Amino acid sequence: MITRRTLNKSLMSVSALALASAPTALIAQDRPAIRIAVDNLWRTMAPLNGLSTTGNRININFYEALTEVDWFNDPSGATVIPKLALSWERDGNVWQFKLREGVMFHHGEEMTAEDVAFTLSHERLRADDAYEPRGAIFSSNIVRVEAVDRYTVEIETDSPDPNMAQKLSNHHAKVVPKAHYLEVGVDAFGQMPIGTGPYKVTLFRPGEVMTMDAFEDYWGDQPAAASLEWRIVPEYAGRIAGVVAGDYDFAVNVPFDQQEQVRGYDNINLINTVAPNYVMFAFNTRPDPEDNPLVDVRLRHAMIQSVDMETIVKVLFGDETFFPTIPFNFPDYGDFYDPDMVDPHPYDVEAARALIAETDYDGEELIWHITRGFYDNYETAAEIMIAQWAEVGIKVKMVVVDNFSLAYQRPFHLLNMSNGTDFIPGDPYRPLWLDWNPGSTRASADWKVWDPTDKFVELGEKFVKAVEFEERRDAYLALSKEWQDVTPGMYMWKRLFSYVHRTGVDWAPAAGEMRMYGNYLTVS
C-alpha cells in the first residue's frame, strides 16, 4: 500500500533523477511541453494491430477518422461530429462522404479519397491476408469502397446501414496514407505512425517513451501544447510523485483506495471518469480442457447467482461506477435501455446451490486467469468472488499473470476481459454482436471461450439487418436473451479511468482517450 511516507520517498527519488538529468522545467510560454507518466505503451501504434487500452489512450492525438465522438459537449458519447469528412448522405445501400480539402499527412502529402478508400478497403481489413485483420469485424458489411474523385468517397454496404457515419468515428476508420503505408509495411508503420492529427510522432520506443510535436501544417486550430511526451513509469507511486514534484504534468491510473490521499496534495487535481467499456470475465464454455465442468450451463448460472456483485462494486468503488445487473441493458443505450428489466439470474445463494446439485460438479478446481493490475480492483473483486463461490461449494483458483499472452494460454476456465460499447453510439451492436459473433476473437482465436449457438447467430443476423428502431429493439432483446440463456460470461462494472494533472492545466477527459487538443486542453 502506498503511504505518505513511501510517496515522499518516491518524490525524493524522482527529484534526484530530475536533477541528474537536468530536464528543462516547464515555464510560462505560449505553448509548453507537456509530459505524461503512463503505466504502459503498446508495442505497436498501427491503428488496429495496436488496438489496446494503452494505444487508444494516445493515438487519437495523431490519427483522425472521418467523424469523431464529441465527448466535450456530450459526455454521454452519443453525438458524432464531422472530422476529416465535412458532410455525408445515404441513398439506399450507398453512402457518399465529402472530405476536407487541404488536409496534410505528417510526412507532407495531402490526404485524398484514395487514402480513405484504402483505409477502409478489403485489401487492408477484410482479405485473408489483410494488413490489419482486426478491422474485419468493424467493417464486415462493407462490400465496396471507391474514390469517386479527389475529395469524395463512396461506401456501399450489403444492406441499408443508417449508422455508417457513427461507425466511421472508430478505430478502423483512422485514415492512413496509402502509398507510405504500403511502402513501409504495417509493422514498420506501427513503429513510426503517420496520420493527419494535431500532433505528429517524433519518437517511439515501445516499453519506454513516445514523443509528439504539434503539427504545424495541421488543418485545424493548433493544439495548446508544443509537444507531448508519454513516458512509462510502471509504479503508481512514481507517477504521482513525478506530478507532485513538477516533473510530469499528467499521470494515469490512480488506484481507487489511494485516491483520498492523492486529493490531499495541493498542486494536483484528480479526475475520475467512466468509459464506454465494461469489465467482465468470460467462462470457458468449451470442452477444452476435456473435463471442463463449465460446459454445463447450470453451473455457469449458479456461479452468476452466487456472487453479490452489486455490493462488491459498491464497496470497491463507492458511487463512482456501478454494476450492470443485466448484460447489455446499459444506460449507454438510451431508448434501448430499460431500467425496469427483470434479471433472469439474480443474486440468490439458495438458487445457486440448487443448480449445482443438478450438475455433475464435484468440487473440481476451476482456474481463473487474470492479467496483473490491468483493471483497477479486479484482483480484489476476484478474491471476494472466490470466497463467495467457496460458500456454495465451487472451488476457484486465481492465477495472476503479467500479460494477456500468458492469460490466453490454456488450460483455464475463466478469463478476464472487457467489452467496449461505443462502436455505434447509443446502440448495443458492439458488445452484444461485434464482440460475441462467430468472427469475434472470443469465438475464433486460439484461446476462444465459446461457440455461438445456431440460434444466437440467426438472431444476430436479424439484429444486424434491422433498421427501424422498433424492429431493432425487438431483435436486440431476443439476441440478448439468447446470450443470457447461454451465459458465456459475467459483466462486473463500468470501467473507471483516473488521471491526475498539475494545477495550471485545464483538461477534460474523453472517456479512455487523452485528447490533448481543441477544447479538451488549455494550459496557463
XYZ file of C-alpha atoms in Angstrom:
524
model
C 0.000 0.000 0.000
C 1.229 3.497 -0.821
C 1.578 5.689 2.268
C 2.598 9.324 2.542
C 5.987 8.111 3.743
C 6.594 5.862 0.727
C 5.255 8.531 -1.601
C 7.649 11.099 -0.131
C 10.483 8.605 -0.627
C 9.449 8.271 -4.277
C 9.308 12.055 -4.562
C 12.914 12.286 -3.370
C 13.994 9.645 -5.906
C 12.198 11.362 -8.770
C 13.594 14.753 -7.799
C 17.119 13.356 -7.622
C 16.687 11.823 -11.069
C 15.388 15.131 -12.361
C 18.471 16.949 -11.079
C 20.758 14.316 -12.551
C 19.192 14.532 -15.997
C 18.647 18.316 -15.781
C 15.391 18.495 -17.749
C 14.038 21.796 -18.927
C 11.383 22.907 -16.437
C 8.014 23.959 -17.735
C 7.894 27.739 -17.809
C 5.125 30.139 -18.780
C 5.096 30.299 -22.546
C 2.584 30.302 -25.361
C 2.801 26.559 -25.881
C 4.566 24.476 -23.253
C 5.911 20.955 -23.487
C 3.584 18.525 -21.713
C 4.883 15.342 -20.068
C 2.610 12.439 -19.158
C 3.557 9.486 -16.942
C 1.789 6.340 -18.160
C 1.735 2.760 -16.980
C 2.437 1.211 -20.386
C 2.700 1.759 -24.135
C 1.503 -0.894 -26.566
C 4.190 -2.490 -28.720
C 2.764 -1.089 -31.987
C 0.756 2.021 -32.794
C -0.785 0.752 -36.025
C -4.464 1.753 -35.815
C -5.846 -1.802 -35.484
C -2.903 -4.116 -34.817
C -2.212 -1.751 -31.930
C -5.790 -1.753 -30.686
C -5.435 -1.602 -26.899
C -6.277 0.492 -23.869
C -2.800 2.000 -23.773
C -2.702 2.628 -27.526
C -6.198 4.101 -27.798
C -5.389 6.416 -24.910
C -2.918 8.389 -27.013
C -3.294 7.656 -30.746
C -6.292 9.983 -31.042
C -3.701 12.785 -30.970
C -2.010 11.743 -34.229
C -4.704 9.761 -36.079
C -8.050 11.114 -37.263
C -11.138 9.404 -38.647
C -13.920 10.658 -40.882
C -16.080 11.539 -37.868
C -15.420 11.983 -34.161
C -17.397 11.402 -30.960
C -17.938 14.762 -29.256
C -17.140 13.894 -25.643
C -16.586 17.556 -24.747
C -20.108 18.795 -25.450
C -21.909 15.487 -24.882
C -20.285 13.343 -22.158
C -22.748 10.536 -22.941
C -20.787 9.832 -26.114
C -23.926 9.827 -28.255
C -23.007 12.764 -30.533
C -20.834 12.364 -33.618
C -19.400 15.400 -35.425
C -17.511 15.876 -38.722
C -13.749 15.386 -38.666
C -11.974 14.507 -41.932
C -15.376 14.280 -43.622
C -17.279 17.549 -43.965
C -20.637 16.025 -44.912
C -22.316 12.759 -45.860
C -25.540 11.353 -47.268
C -27.089 7.940 -47.860
C -29.011 6.599 -50.832
C -30.158 3.062 -50.076
C -27.062 0.927 -49.542
C -24.625 3.631 -50.684
C -23.085 6.336 -48.511
C -21.201 9.282 -50.013
C -18.710 11.270 -47.913
C -17.278 14.665 -48.894
C -13.777 15.149 -47.481
C -11.991 18.234 -46.254
C -9.598 19.695 -48.804
C -6.039 20.588 -47.957
C -5.640 18.103 -45.098
C -1.973 17.134 -44.814
C -0.390 13.957 -43.537
C 2.575 14.343 -41.204
C 5.050 13.364 -43.948
C 3.923 16.275 -46.127
C 1.461 14.686 -48.569
C -2.179 15.704 -48.908
C -4.887 13.289 -47.781
C -7.220 12.320 -50.607
C -10.133 9.984 -51.228
C -7.631 7.316 -52.356
C -6.177 7.224 -48.844
C -9.628 6.948 -47.273
C -10.694 4.216 -49.709
C -7.532 2.235 -48.939
C -8.001 2.720 -45.186
C -11.428 1.041 -45.417
C -10.515 -1.379 -48.203
C -10.929 -5.132 -48.435
C -7.182 -5.361 -49.023
C -6.325 -3.721 -45.716
C -9.103 -5.005 -43.441
C -11.025 -7.994 -44.767
C -8.830 -10.065 -47.104
C -7.426 -13.412 -45.981
C -4.002 -11.741 -45.876
C -5.240 -8.346 -44.657
C -2.693 -5.927 -43.236
C -4.805 -5.309 -40.128
C -7.346 -8.152 -39.957
C -8.842 -6.937 -36.686
C -10.599 -4.374 -38.862
C -12.766 -7.026 -40.493
C -15.137 -7.208 -37.569
C -15.661 -3.425 -37.675
C -16.325 -3.318 -41.413
C -17.937 -6.651 -42.204
C -20.943 -5.169 -44.030
C -18.872 -3.069 -46.458
C -18.890 -4.520 -49.981
C -17.362 -1.613 -51.922
C -15.264 1.466 -51.152
C -14.448 3.784 -54.044
C -12.740 7.145 -54.519
C -15.227 8.937 -56.786
C -12.977 11.965 -57.137
C -10.118 13.514 -55.169
C -12.343 14.503 -52.241
C -15.348 12.155 -52.476
C -15.640 8.588 -51.204
C -18.495 6.133 -51.738
C -19.128 3.237 -49.358
C -21.586 0.518 -50.308
C -22.951 -1.927 -47.736
C -24.638 -5.296 -48.155
C -27.902 -3.882 -46.757
C -29.119 -0.443 -45.681
C -26.974 0.826 -42.808
C -28.163 4.084 -41.235
C -25.257 4.093 -38.762
C -22.257 4.357 -41.085
C -21.340 7.918 -40.056
C -21.240 6.842 -36.406
C -19.203 3.723 -37.214
C -16.610 5.791 -39.059
C -15.590 7.502 -35.829
C -13.960 4.231 -34.829
C -10.546 2.566 -34.995
C -10.813 1.054 -38.482
C -11.543 4.499 -39.975
C -8.411 6.245 -38.670
C -7.033 7.323 -42.015
C -3.563 6.212 -43.097
C -1.502 7.412 -46.106
C -1.885 4.654 -48.696
C 1.421 4.943 -50.553
C 3.593 5.260 -47.449
C 1.729 2.510 -45.583
C 2.229 0.090 -48.477
C 5.854 1.128 -48.943
C 6.982 0.531 -45.343
C 4.534 -2.221 -44.340
C 2.215 -2.322 -41.347
C 4.871 -3.398 -38.849
C 7.218 -0.510 -39.624
C 4.242 1.848 -39.883
C 3.214 0.896 -36.357
C 6.650 1.892 -35.076
C 6.541 5.370 -36.664
C 2.872 6.089 -37.398
C 1.718 8.881 -39.685
C -1.716 10.449 -39.551
C -3.369 13.811 -40.040
C -3.862 14.728 -36.377
C -2.786 17.831 -34.452
C 0.422 16.125 -33.273
C 2.995 14.144 -35.263
C 5.028 11.320 -33.750
C 8.755 12.082 -33.489
C 9.960 9.140 -31.394
C 8.560 5.785 -30.335
C 10.441 3.275 -28.213
C 7.932 0.625 -27.060
C 8.385 -0.132 -23.410
C 9.826 3.321 -22.770
C 8.578 6.515 -24.404
C 6.665 8.189 -27.232
C 7.082 11.836 -28.167
C 4.984 14.060 -30.423
C 5.318 17.619 -31.709
C 2.492 19.942 -32.624
C 1.943 19.569 -36.376
C 2.489 22.986 -37.948
C 0.548 22.131 -41.105
C -2.491 20.849 -39.232
C -5.769 21.753 -40.956
C -7.473 22.841 -37.724
C -6.540 25.004 -34.768
C -3.107 24.480 -33.308
C -3.119 22.487 -30.047
C -2.285 24.080 -26.694
C 0.961 22.133 -26.235
C 4.111 22.468 -28.315
C 4.943 18.826 -27.662
C 3.817 15.749 -25.751
C 5.972 13.140 -24.079
C 4.374 9.891 -22.916
C 6.863 8.111 -20.654
C 6.375 4.759 -18.960
C 6.583 4.925 -15.174
C 5.421 1.455 -14.138
C 4.791 2.109 -10.453
C 1.843 4.197 -9.356
C 3.903 5.905 -6.614
C 6.493 7.063 -9.130
C 3.853 8.525 -11.440
C 2.163 10.514 -8.679
C 5.500 11.575 -7.197
C 6.539 12.899 -10.579
C 3.447 15.096 -10.881
C 3.755 16.384 -7.302
C 7.428 17.228 -7.933
C 6.607 19.009 -11.203
C 8.497 16.557 -13.402
C 5.274 15.439 -15.092
C 2.108 17.330 -15.921
C -0.161 14.271 -16.015
C -0.262 10.747 -14.646
C -2.702 7.905 -15.267
C -4.304 5.138 -13.218
C -4.650 6.070 -9.568
C -5.754 3.030 -7.535
C -9.143 3.772 -6.047
C -8.028 3.018 -2.500
C -5.264 5.657 -2.821
C -7.395 8.458 -4.186
C -8.305 10.112 -0.896
C -4.626 10.572 -0.133
C -3.956 11.987 -3.598
C -6.704 14.552 -3.116
C -4.723 15.879 -0.173
C -1.951 17.289 -2.358
C -2.359 20.984 -3.123
C -0.779 21.190 -6.566
C -2.544 18.385 -8.390
C -6.097 17.591 -9.466
C -7.674 14.134 -9.585
C -10.236 13.181 -12.243
C -12.324 10.003 -12.394
C -14.358 9.219 -15.475
C -16.243 6.166 -16.676
C -15.527 4.902 -20.165
C -17.693 3.121 -22.766
C -16.278 -0.171 -21.555
C -17.405 -2.831 -19.071
C -15.030 -5.048 -17.122
C -16.045 -8.711 -17.143
C -14.877 -12.290 -17.134
C -15.602 -14.949 -19.728
C -16.474 -18.536 -18.915
C -14.627 -21.108 -20.963
C -17.751 -22.927 -22.120
C -15.915 -25.392 -24.395
C -14.637 -28.935 -23.631
C -11.060 -27.664 -23.563
C -9.824 -28.952 -21.142
C -11.732 -32.125 -21.916
C -13.226 -32.462 -18.425
C -14.267 -28.797 -18.163
C -17.244 -28.636 -15.727
C -18.312 -25.285 -17.189
C -19.725 -26.883 -20.320
C -22.834 -27.301 -18.151
C -24.762 -24.019 -18.342
C -26.387 -24.744 -14.982
C -23.014 -24.413 -13.273
C -22.397 -21.126 -15.055
C -25.782 -19.810 -13.929
C -25.013 -20.960 -10.382
C -21.743 -19.036 -10.399
C -23.544 -15.887 -11.523
C -26.235 -16.268 -8.865
C -23.804 -16.873 -6.004
C -21.917 -13.568 -6.450
C -23.188 -10.381 -4.805
C -21.588 -8.169 -7.425
C -23.654 -5.092 -6.642
C -22.268 -4.973 -3.102
C -18.734 -5.750 -4.285
C -18.749 -2.822 -6.706
C -20.220 -0.511 -4.076
C -17.506 -1.449 -1.580
C -14.667 -1.130 -4.088
C -15.756 1.999 -5.966
C -18.420 3.790 -3.935
C -20.660 5.795 -6.246
C -18.014 6.290 -8.943
C -19.337 3.426 -11.096
C -21.952 0.663 -10.994
C -22.769 -2.996 -11.639
C -24.972 -3.569 -14.721
C -27.411 -6.106 -13.282
C -28.445 -7.393 -16.710
C -25.895 -7.803 -19.521
C -26.305 -5.344 -22.414
C -29.073 -3.415 -20.652
C -26.702 -0.476 -20.307
C -27.675 3.188 -19.710
C -25.320 3.994 -22.612
C -28.062 2.864 -24.976
C -30.771 5.447 -24.438
C -34.091 4.187 -25.766
C -32.829 0.602 -25.789
C -32.222 0.793 -22.024
C -34.975 -0.481 -19.719
C -34.316 0.283 -16.022
C -37.224 -1.993 -15.058
C -35.955 -5.082 -16.885
C -36.109 -8.207 -14.692
C -32.850 -10.049 -14.065
C -33.254 -13.738 -15.064
C -30.285 -14.760 -12.877
C -30.370 -12.570 -9.737
C -28.082 -12.972 -6.744
C -29.624 -15.913 -4.871
C -27.367 -18.261 -2.916
C -30.016 -20.928 -2.343
C -30.972 -20.985 -6.020
C -27.271 -21.333 -6.845
C -26.887 -24.330 -4.509
C -29.931 -25.975 -6.064
C -28.494 -25.570 -9.561
C -25.130 -27.001 -8.508
C -26.918 -30.047 -7.088
C -28.392 -30.727 -10.549
C -24.927 -30.866 -12.162
C -22.099 -33.416 -12.049
C -19.760 -30.851 -10.499
C -17.833 -32.485 -7.661
C -15.536 -29.791 -6.316
C -13.057 -29.708 -9.213
C -10.754 -26.674 -9.126
C -11.548 -24.023 -11.732
C -8.644 -21.841 -12.930
C -9.224 -18.091 -13.405
C -6.534 -16.331 -15.471
C -6.161 -12.650 -14.572
C -3.760 -10.103 -16.075
C -1.906 -8.390 -13.265
C -3.034 -4.845 -12.468
C -4.763 -4.284 -15.817
C -8.189 -3.458 -14.376
C -8.327 -1.437 -11.165
C -9.544 -3.530 -8.197
C -10.037 -6.619 -10.381
C -7.866 -8.904 -8.246
C -9.567 -7.659 -5.082
C -13.004 -8.300 -6.563
C -11.842 -11.758 -7.655
C -10.741 -12.623 -4.111
C -14.197 -11.726 -2.781
C -15.947 -13.653 -5.548
C -13.795 -16.724 -4.961
C -14.799 -16.624 -1.291
C -18.486 -16.351 -2.247
C -18.170 -19.267 -4.671
C -16.493 -21.313 -1.929
C -19.562 -20.779 0.265
C -21.699 -22.683 -2.247
C -19.072 -25.365 -2.869
C -17.405 -24.097 -6.040
C -13.609 -24.068 -5.902
C -11.869 -21.377 -7.979
C -8.147 -20.631 -8.087
C -6.948 -17.200 -9.236
C -3.802 -17.303 -11.385
C -2.375 -13.804 -11.900
C -0.043 -13.412 -14.887
C 1.935 -10.494 -16.278
C 0.289 -10.041 -19.679
C -2.592 -11.168 -21.869
C -0.407 -13.509 -23.908
C 0.112 -15.549 -20.749
C -3.538 -15.209 -19.724
C -4.628 -16.737 -23.032
C -2.542 -19.871 -22.520
C -4.629 -22.927 -21.725
C -5.784 -24.532 -19.555
C -8.161 -22.055 -17.933
C -11.835 -21.980 -17.000
C -12.374 -18.237 -16.513
C -10.616 -15.350 -18.268
C -10.518 -11.631 -17.507
C -11.517 -9.245 -20.298
C -13.688 -6.241 -21.046
C -16.293 -5.135 -23.588
C -16.359 -1.808 -25.390
C -19.765 -0.281 -26.083
C -19.147 2.699 -28.382
C -18.937 1.387 -31.959
C -22.397 2.769 -32.750
C -23.132 5.496 -30.179
C -26.435 4.784 -28.448
C -26.800 1.267 -29.900
C -25.965 -2.150 -28.345
C -24.391 -3.527 -31.540
C -20.798 -3.669 -30.334
C -20.923 -5.537 -27.008
C -23.799 -7.813 -27.955
C -22.866 -8.815 -31.503
C -19.493 -7.388 -32.526
C -17.678 -8.893 -29.538
C -19.531 -12.247 -29.439
C -20.325 -13.195 -33.041
C -18.644 -16.158 -34.793
C -15.900 -13.914 -36.208
C -15.028 -12.302 -32.883
C -11.784 -13.190 -31.140
C -13.602 -14.852 -28.244
C -15.270 -17.215 -30.734
C -12.403 -17.695 -33.207
C -9.000 -17.092 -31.565
C -6.757 -19.910 -30.354
C -7.957 -19.106 -26.838
C -11.642 -18.896 -27.813
C -14.110 -19.346 -24.961
C -17.372 -20.194 -26.702
C -19.023 -21.468 -29.860
C -22.018 -19.259 -30.681
C -25.237 -21.233 -30.828
C -27.114 -21.500 -34.132
C -29.918 -19.520 -32.526
C -27.535 -16.747 -31.449
C -26.183 -16.470 -34.995
C -29.676 -16.454 -36.525
C -30.915 -13.800 -34.128
C -27.725 -11.789 -34.575
C -28.150 -11.637 -38.321
C -31.692 -10.319 -37.849
C -30.427 -7.718 -35.396
C -27.671 -6.556 -37.754
C -30.094 -6.034 -40.631
C -32.804 -4.323 -38.555
C -33.038 -0.618 -39.441
C -36.178 0.813 -37.837
C -35.965 1.263 -34.070
C -38.900 -0.957 -33.074
C -37.652 -3.840 -35.194
C -34.092 -3.358 -33.962
C -35.140 -3.209 -30.294
C -37.111 -6.451 -30.602
C -34.152 -8.136 -32.305
C -31.793 -6.819 -29.618
C -33.992 -8.188 -26.819
C -34.190 -11.632 -28.439
C -30.427 -11.743 -29.044
C -29.675 -10.576 -25.503
C -31.968 -13.251 -24.054
C -30.174 -15.977 -26.013
C -26.803 -14.733 -24.696
C -28.150 -14.743 -21.135
C -29.609 -18.240 -21.591
C -26.134 -19.455 -22.572
C -24.229 -17.122 -20.190
C -20.694 -17.201 -21.613
C -19.569 -14.513 -19.172
C -20.425 -12.024 -16.439
C -20.250 -8.242 -16.584
C -18.818 -6.709 -13.414
C -18.724 -2.889 -13.601
C -18.452 0.009 -15.986
C -14.778 0.735 -16.275
C -13.347 3.656 -14.359
C -10.377 5.649 -15.636
C -8.460 8.009 -13.354
C -5.998 10.789 -14.082
C -4.107 13.422 -12.157
C -2.714 16.652 -13.561
C -0.875 19.612 -12.149
C -2.609 22.883 -11.399
C -2.377 25.344 -14.260
C -3.743 22.758 -16.679
C -7.424 22.725 -17.603
C -8.261 19.367 -19.152
C -11.437 17.438 -19.962
C -11.303 13.642 -20.300
C -12.821 11.869 -23.289
C -13.644 8.532 -21.674
C -10.470 6.421 -22.047
C -8.820 8.816 -24.534
C -6.408 11.571 -23.532
C -7.205 14.202 -26.148
C -4.640 16.998 -25.906
C -6.177 19.351 -28.461
C -9.121 21.668 -29.033
C -11.315 22.450 -26.041
C -10.021 19.415 -24.182
C -6.736 21.079 -23.142
C -5.799 24.596 -22.114
C -2.601 25.478 -20.259
C -1.731 28.523 -18.199
